[in-house]
Short mmCIF file of C-alpha atoms in Angstrom, two decimals:
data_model
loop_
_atom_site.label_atom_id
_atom_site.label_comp_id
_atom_site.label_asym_id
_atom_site.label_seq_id
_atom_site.Cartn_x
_atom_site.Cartn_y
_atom_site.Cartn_z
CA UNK A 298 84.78 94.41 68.61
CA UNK A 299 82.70 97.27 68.08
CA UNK A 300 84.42 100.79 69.62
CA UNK A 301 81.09 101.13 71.76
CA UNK A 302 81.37 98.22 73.66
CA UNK A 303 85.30 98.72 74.14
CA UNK A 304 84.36 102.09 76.17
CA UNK A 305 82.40 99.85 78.92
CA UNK A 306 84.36 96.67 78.80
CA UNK A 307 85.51 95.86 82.73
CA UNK A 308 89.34 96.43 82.68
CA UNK A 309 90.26 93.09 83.04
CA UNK A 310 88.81 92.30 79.60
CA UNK A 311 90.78 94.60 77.98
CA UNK A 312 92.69 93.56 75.38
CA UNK A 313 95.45 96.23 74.90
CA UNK A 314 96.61 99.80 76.07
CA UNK A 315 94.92 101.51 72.58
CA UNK A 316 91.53 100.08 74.19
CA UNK A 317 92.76 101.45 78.16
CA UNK A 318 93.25 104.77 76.49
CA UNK A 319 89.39 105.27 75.40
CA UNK A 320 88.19 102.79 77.94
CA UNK A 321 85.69 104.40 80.30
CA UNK A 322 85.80 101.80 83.55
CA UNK A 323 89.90 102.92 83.28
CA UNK A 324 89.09 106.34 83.53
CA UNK A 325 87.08 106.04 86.55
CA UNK A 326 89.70 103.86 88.23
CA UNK A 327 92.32 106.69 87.33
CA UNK A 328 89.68 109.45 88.97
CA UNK A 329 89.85 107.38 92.25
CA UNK A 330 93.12 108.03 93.02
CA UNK A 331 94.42 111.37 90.84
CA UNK A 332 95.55 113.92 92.80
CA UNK A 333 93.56 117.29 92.37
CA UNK A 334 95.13 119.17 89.52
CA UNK A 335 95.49 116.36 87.25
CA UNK A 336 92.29 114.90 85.52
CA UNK A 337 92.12 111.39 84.20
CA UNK A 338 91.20 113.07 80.46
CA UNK A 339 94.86 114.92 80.33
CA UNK A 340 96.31 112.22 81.67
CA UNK A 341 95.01 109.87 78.92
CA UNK A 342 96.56 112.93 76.84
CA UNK A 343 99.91 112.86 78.19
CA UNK A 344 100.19 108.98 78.00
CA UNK A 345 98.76 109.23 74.21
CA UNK A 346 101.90 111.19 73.66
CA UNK A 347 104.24 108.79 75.72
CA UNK A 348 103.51 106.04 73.48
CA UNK A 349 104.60 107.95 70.41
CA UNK A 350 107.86 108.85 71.92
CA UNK A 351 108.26 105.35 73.32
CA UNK A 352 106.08 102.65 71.15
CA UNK A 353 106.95 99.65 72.99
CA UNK A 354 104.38 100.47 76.06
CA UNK A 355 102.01 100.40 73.36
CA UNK A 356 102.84 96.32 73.70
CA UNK A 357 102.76 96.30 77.34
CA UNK A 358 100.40 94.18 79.78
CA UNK A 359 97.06 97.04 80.22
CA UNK A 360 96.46 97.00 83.51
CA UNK A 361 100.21 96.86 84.64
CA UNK A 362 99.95 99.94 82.57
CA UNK A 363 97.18 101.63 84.31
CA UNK A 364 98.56 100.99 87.45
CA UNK A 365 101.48 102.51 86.67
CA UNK A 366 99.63 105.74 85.26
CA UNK A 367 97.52 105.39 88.39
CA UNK A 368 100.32 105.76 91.04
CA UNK A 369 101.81 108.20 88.69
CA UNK A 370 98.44 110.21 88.84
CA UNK A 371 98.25 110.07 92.51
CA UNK A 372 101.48 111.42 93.11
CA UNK A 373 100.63 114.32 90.61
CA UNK A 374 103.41 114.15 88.36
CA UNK A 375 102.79 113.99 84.89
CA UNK A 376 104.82 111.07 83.09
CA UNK A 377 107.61 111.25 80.00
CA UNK A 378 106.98 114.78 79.50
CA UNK A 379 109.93 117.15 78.64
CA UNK A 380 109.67 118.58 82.51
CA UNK A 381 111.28 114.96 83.64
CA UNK A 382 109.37 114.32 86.66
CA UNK A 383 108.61 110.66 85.69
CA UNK A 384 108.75 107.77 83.54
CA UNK A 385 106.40 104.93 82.51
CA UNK A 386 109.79 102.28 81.39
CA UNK A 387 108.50 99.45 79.63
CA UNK A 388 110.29 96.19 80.85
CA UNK A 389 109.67 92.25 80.09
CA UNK A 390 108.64 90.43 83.16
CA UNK A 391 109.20 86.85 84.25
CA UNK A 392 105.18 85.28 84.44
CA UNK A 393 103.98 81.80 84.37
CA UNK A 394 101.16 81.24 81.89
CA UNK A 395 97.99 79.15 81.99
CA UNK A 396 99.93 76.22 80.73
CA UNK A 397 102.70 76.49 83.28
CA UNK A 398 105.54 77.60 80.95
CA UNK A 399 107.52 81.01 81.75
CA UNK A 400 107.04 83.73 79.27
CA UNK A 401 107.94 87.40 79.07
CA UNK A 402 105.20 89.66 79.15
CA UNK A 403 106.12 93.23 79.03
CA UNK A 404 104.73 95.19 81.76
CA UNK A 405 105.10 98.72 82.98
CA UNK A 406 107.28 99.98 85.67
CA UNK A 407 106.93 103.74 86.92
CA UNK A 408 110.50 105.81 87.96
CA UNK A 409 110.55 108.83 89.39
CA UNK A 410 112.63 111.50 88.10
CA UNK A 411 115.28 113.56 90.19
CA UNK A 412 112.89 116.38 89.55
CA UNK A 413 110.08 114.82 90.50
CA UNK A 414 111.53 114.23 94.01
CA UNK A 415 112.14 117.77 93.91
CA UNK A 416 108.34 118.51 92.98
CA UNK A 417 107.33 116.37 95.39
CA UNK A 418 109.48 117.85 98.48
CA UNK A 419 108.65 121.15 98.03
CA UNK A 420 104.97 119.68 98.46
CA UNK A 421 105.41 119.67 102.58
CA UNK A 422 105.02 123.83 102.61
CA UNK A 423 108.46 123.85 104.70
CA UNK A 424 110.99 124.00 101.61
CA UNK A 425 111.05 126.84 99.35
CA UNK A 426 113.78 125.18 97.02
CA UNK A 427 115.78 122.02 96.20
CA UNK A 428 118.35 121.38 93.51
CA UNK A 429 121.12 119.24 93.23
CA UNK A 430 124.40 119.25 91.02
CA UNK A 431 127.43 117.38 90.11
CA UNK A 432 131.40 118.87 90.97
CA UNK A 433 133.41 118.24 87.78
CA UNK A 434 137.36 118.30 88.32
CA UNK A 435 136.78 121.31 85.65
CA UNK A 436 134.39 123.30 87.65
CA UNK A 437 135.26 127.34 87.97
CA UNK A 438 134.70 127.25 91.91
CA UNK A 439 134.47 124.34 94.40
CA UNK A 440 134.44 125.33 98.25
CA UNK A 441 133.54 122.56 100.63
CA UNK A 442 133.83 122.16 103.90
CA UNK A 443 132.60 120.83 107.11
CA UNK A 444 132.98 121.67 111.08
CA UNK A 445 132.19 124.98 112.64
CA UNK A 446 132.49 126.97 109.32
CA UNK A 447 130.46 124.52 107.22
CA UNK A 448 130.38 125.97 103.55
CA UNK A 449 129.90 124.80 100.11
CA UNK A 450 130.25 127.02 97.12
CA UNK A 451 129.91 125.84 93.85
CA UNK A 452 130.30 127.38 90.53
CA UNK A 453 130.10 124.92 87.58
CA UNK A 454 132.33 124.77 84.44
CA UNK A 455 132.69 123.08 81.17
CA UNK A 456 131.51 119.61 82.71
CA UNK A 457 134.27 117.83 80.67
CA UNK A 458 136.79 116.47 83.56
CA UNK A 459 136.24 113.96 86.00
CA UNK A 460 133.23 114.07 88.69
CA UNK A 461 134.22 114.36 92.09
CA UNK A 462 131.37 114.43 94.26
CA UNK A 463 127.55 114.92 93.82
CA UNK A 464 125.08 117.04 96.38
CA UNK A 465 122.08 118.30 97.24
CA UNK A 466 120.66 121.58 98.65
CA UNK A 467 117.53 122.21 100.48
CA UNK A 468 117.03 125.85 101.60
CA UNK A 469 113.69 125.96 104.02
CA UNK A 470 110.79 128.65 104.43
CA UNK A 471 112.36 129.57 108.10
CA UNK A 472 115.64 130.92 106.45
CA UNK A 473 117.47 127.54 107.38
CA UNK A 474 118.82 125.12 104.77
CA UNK A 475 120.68 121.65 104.80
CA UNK A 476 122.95 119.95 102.31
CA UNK A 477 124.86 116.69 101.41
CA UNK A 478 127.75 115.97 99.79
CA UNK A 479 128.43 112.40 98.36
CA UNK A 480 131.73 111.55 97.01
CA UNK A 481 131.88 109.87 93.60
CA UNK A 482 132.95 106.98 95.21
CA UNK A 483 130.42 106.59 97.27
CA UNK A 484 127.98 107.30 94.83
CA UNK A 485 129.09 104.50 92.57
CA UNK A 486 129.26 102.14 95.71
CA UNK A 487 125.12 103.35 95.75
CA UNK A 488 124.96 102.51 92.34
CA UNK A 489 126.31 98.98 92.82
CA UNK A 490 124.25 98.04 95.07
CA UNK A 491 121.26 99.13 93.77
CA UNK A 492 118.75 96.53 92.62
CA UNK A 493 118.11 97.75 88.80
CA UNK A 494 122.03 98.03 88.65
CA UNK A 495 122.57 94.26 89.91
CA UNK A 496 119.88 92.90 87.46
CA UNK A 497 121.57 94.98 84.42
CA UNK A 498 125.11 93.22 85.12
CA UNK A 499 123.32 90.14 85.69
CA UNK A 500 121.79 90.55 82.81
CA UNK A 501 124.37 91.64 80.88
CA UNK A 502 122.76 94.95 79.79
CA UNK A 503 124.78 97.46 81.76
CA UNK A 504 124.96 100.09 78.79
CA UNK A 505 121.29 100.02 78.76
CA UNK A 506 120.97 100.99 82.41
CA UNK A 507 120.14 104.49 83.02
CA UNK A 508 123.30 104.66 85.20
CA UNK A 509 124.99 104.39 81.76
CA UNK A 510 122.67 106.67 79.62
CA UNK A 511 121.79 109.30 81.98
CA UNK A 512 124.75 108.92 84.88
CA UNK A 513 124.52 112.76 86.06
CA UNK A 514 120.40 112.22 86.65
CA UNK A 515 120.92 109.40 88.32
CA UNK A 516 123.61 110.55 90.58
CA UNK A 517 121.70 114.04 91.54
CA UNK A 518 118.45 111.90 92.49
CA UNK A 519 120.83 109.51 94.68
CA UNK A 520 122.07 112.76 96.52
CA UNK A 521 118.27 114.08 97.11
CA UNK A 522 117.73 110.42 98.47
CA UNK A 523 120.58 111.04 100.71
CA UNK A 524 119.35 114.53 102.02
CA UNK A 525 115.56 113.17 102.12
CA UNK A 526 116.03 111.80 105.31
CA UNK A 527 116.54 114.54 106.78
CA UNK A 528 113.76 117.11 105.46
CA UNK A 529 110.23 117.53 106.27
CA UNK A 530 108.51 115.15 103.65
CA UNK A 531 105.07 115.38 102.12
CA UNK A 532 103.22 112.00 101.85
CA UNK A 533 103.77 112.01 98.36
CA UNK A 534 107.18 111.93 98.60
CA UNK A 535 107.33 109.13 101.12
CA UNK A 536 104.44 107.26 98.67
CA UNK A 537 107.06 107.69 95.55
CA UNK A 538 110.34 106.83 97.78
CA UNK A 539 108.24 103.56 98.86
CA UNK A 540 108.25 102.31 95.28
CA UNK A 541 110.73 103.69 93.15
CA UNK A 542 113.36 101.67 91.88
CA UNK A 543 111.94 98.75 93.26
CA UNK A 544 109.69 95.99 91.98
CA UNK A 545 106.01 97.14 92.37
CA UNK A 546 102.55 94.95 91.44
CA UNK A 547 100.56 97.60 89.44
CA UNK A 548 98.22 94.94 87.77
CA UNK A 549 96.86 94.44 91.13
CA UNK A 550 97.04 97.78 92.02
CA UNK A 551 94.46 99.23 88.78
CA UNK A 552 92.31 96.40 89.49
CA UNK A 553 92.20 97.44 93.56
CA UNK A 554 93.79 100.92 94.44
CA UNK A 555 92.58 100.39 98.16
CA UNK A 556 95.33 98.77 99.84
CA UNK A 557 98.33 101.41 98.02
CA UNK A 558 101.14 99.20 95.57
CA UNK A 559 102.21 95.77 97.05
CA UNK A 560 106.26 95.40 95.86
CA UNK A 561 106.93 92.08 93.72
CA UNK A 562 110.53 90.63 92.69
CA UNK A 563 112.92 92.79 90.71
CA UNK A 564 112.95 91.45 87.34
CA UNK A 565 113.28 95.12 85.97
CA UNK A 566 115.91 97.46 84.92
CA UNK A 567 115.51 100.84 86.98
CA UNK A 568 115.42 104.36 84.99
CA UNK A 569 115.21 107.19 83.85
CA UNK A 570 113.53 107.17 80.76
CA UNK A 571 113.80 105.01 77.59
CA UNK A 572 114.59 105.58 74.15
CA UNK A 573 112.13 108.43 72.72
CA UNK A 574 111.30 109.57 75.91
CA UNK A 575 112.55 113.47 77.10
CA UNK A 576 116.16 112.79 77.61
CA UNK A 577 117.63 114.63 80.15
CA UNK A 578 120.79 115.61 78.59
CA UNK A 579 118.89 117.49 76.01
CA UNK A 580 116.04 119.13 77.62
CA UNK A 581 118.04 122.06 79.41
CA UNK A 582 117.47 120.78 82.55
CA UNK A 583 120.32 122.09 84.36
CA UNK A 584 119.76 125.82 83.37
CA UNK A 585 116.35 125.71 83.84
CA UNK A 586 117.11 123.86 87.63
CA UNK A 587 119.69 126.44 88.51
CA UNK A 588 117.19 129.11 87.46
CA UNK A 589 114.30 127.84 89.21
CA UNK A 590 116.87 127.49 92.41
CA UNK A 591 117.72 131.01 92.16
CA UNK A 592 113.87 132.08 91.91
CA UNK A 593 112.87 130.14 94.91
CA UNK A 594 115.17 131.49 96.64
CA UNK A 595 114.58 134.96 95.97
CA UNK A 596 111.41 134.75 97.21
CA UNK A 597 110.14 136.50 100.62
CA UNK A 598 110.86 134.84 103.51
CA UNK A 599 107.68 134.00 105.64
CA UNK A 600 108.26 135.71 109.45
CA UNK A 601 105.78 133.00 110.81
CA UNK A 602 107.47 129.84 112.01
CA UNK A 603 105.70 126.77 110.63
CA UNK A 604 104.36 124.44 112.84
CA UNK A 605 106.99 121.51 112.52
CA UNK A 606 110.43 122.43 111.82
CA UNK A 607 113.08 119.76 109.68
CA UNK A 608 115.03 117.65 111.74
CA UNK A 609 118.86 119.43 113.35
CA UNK A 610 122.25 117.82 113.22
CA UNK A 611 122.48 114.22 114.46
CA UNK A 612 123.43 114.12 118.12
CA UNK A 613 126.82 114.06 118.82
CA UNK A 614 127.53 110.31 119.20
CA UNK A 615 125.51 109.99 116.16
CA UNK A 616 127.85 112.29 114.23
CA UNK A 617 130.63 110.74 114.72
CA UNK A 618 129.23 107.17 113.70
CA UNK A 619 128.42 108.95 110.21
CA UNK A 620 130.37 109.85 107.43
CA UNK A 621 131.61 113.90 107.03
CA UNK A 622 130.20 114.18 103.87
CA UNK A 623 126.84 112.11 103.93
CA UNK A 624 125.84 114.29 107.60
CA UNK A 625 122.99 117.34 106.88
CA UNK A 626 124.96 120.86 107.03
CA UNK A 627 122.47 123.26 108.75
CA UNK A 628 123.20 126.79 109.15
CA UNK A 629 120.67 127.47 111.41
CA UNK A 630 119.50 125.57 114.52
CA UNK A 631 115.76 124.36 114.79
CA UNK A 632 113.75 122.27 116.96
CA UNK A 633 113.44 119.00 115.87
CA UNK A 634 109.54 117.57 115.41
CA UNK A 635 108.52 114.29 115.49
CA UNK A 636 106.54 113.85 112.77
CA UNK A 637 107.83 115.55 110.32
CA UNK A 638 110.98 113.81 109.58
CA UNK A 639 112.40 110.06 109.05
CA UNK A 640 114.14 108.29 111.51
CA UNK A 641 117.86 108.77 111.71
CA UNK A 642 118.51 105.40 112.60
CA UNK A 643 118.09 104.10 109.24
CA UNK A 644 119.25 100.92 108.04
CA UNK A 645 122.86 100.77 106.31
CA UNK A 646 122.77 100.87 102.41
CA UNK A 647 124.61 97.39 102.96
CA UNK A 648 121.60 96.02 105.05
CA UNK A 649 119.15 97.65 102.39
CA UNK A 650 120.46 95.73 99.39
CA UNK A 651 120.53 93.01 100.94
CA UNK A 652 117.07 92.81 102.21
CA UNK A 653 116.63 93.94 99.04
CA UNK A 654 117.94 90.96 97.62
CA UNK A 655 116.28 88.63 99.90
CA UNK A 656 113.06 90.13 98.75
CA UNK A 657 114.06 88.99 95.37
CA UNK A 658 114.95 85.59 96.39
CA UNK A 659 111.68 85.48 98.18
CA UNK A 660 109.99 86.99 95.02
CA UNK A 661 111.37 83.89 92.56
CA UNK A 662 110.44 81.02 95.02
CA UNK A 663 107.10 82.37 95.55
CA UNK A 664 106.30 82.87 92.17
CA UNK A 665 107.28 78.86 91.49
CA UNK A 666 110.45 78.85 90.37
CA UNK A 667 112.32 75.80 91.70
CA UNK A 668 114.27 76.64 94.61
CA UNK A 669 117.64 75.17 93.38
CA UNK A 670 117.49 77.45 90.34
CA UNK A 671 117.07 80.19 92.72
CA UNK A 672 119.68 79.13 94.76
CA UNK A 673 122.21 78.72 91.62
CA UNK A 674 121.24 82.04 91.04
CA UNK A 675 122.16 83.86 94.14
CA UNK A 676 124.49 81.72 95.17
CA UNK A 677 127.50 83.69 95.03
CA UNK A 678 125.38 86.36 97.27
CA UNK A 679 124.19 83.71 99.71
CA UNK A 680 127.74 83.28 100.45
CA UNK A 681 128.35 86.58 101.21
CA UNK A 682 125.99 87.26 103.46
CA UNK A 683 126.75 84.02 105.29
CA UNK A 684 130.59 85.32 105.64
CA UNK A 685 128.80 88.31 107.28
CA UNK A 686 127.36 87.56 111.00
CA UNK A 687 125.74 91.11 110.49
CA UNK A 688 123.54 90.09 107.74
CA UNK A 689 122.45 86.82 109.96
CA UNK A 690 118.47 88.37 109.86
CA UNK A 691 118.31 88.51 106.27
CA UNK A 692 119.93 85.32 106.05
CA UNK A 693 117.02 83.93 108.37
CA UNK A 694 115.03 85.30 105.95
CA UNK A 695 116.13 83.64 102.95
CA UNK A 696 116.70 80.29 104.45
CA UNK A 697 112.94 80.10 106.08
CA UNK A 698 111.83 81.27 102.26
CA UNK A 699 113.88 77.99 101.09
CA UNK A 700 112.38 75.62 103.57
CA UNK A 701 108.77 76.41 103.22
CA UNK A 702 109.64 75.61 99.72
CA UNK A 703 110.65 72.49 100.57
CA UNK A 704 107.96 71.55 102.78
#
């Protein structure tokens, strides 16, 4: 096929990502939705570059892979590049050919990087900074505390002993600032529930989950998830929190960007990045996060209040149904607005993986798997949440999922 004819193929004829990259109906599709400072011709740059550091996208479905560089575009982060704001992650999906047989097809899932969420919060004009750290059992200085003198002081070491905790810091344009602190234990009770973790143990491929290669990353972006709901958010943040680490359809996204990413089953690993792509433990990311923490902060502070200020403290009664260290610390006292937070009634991270789950379940039946090899599946789940009477909606769920099936 002549390269002329490859440039104005429709994107659904395409036979591979080297014909996306110099196709010109792709472009246009990545125009519609890139956000200002990006253009679709240094995108197609960047992602030329991400398939020499990481060859196996190079074999991955094309349009799962355009979506993926879409969303990635809209956002306005710019994907395995040594700044670690995201990650195209090839994966092999679960998809039922023409003849009815199951077959993997790798496809293209997008992650966003701890630093991306930080790129992306700053976006909402009412936080000059955000960083986030781990407390080794090594560590110089470590002051924490909570109550009526609410402090935390950190001052890292050699990073050799064992972690104790994990936390975020936001510091806002008013003068204000908030933080979290997450103890290890409750960041690996995070991790364990999360969906990409799950599939890696059911998988058996736990020491290719990022929680094994890049455990630090993972655990600062699961404290900035923590202290999220309780900052000011641009939409892009929200956008990126609505499908990261989850299963997302970007096939059907690139060929229709109008109705955002529809989520799909979980038949992915989450990450960070993959093998060849800028690895976090090498890219000086923690001096160069300190020192662009220190910078932001050292800039003027604007006299002007802004027009929506981040959420206070939980009321009282809501305090005290929260644990010490997962509550915002606020050292100065704002007006809460209504739209410029998320609620603080959020669902339990118990009740999240587990609807989680039951999207899954949902995911496997719907795409025609039988629903007694579902069920042997999940069984050992099922049970759980039936020895729960909390989890008695999802269970609804599930069981109406299983029925229709069998109608």
């Amino acid at each position: 096929m002549a390269g002329t004819s490859i440039k104005t193929l429709p994107i659904r004829q395409l036979q591979n990502v080297d014909q996306l990259l110099i196709n010109d109906n792709a472009r246009q599709q990545l125009s519609m939705v890139a956000a200002k400072h990006l253009n679709p011709e240094r995108m197609m740059r960047v992602v030329a570059n991400a398939i020499r550091t990481t060859p196996k996208l190079r074999q991955c479905e094309p349009l799962s892979f355009l979506g993926a560089l879409m969303q990635c575009s809209s956002l306005g982060l710019e994907p395995n590049t040594i700044l670690g704001h995201a990650y195209l992650v090839p994966f092999d999906k679960n998809v039922k050919g023409p003849d009815g047989r199951w077959q993997k097809i790798p496809q293209v899932q997008l992650i966003v990087g701890y630093k991306g969420l930080i790129d992306l919060a700053r976006r909402s004009g009412h936080i000059t900074s955000l960083s986030a750290n781990i407390h080794y059992s090594d560590d110089e200085l470590w002051e924490y505390e909570e109550g009526t003198e609410a402090r935390l002081r950190h001052r890292p070491g050699n990073m050799e002993g064992q972690k104790l905790h994990a936390y975020a810091i936001a510091k806002f344009k008013d003068g204000g600032h908030a933080y979290v602190v997450l103890p290890w234990a409750h960041v690996m009770k995070i991790r364990d529930g999360a969906q990409g973790w799950q599939s890696a143990v059911k998988m058996g491929k736990t020491e290719d989950s990022p929680w094994a290669k890049h455990e630090d990353e993972m655990a600062k972006k699961t404290a900035i998830r923590a202290l999220s709901k309780y900052l000011p958010l641009s939409v892009e943040f929200m956008d990126a929190m609505a499908v990261d680490e989850v299963g997302a359809d970007y096939r059907g996204f690139a060929m229709d960007p109008s109705g955002g990413v529809a989520q799909t089953d979980g038949d992915y690993i989450d990450g960070e990045a993959e093998d060849g792509d800028a690895d976090p433990e090498t890219d000086q990311s923690k001096p160069d996060q300190e020192k662009a923490g220190r910078q932001e902060a050292e800039k003027p502070k604007e006299t002007a209040k802004a027009e929506a200020k981040p959420a206070e403290q939980a009321k009282p009664d809501q305090e005290k149904s929260q644990p010490y260290d997962t509550r915002p610390s606020r050292t100065k006292k704002q007006e809460a607005s209504s739209g410029d937070q998320l609620p603080l009634d959020q669902p339990s991270p118990q009740m999240t993986a587990a609807n989680r789950m039951a999207d899954q379940i949902i995911g496997e039946i719907n795409d025609g798997v039988h629903p007694d090899e579902v069920y042997d599946l999940f069984r050992d789940q099922i049970a759980n949440l039936e020895a729960n009477p909390e989890m008695s909606p999802v269970l609804e769920r599930i069981n109406a999922a299983f029925d229709q099936a069998g109608n």
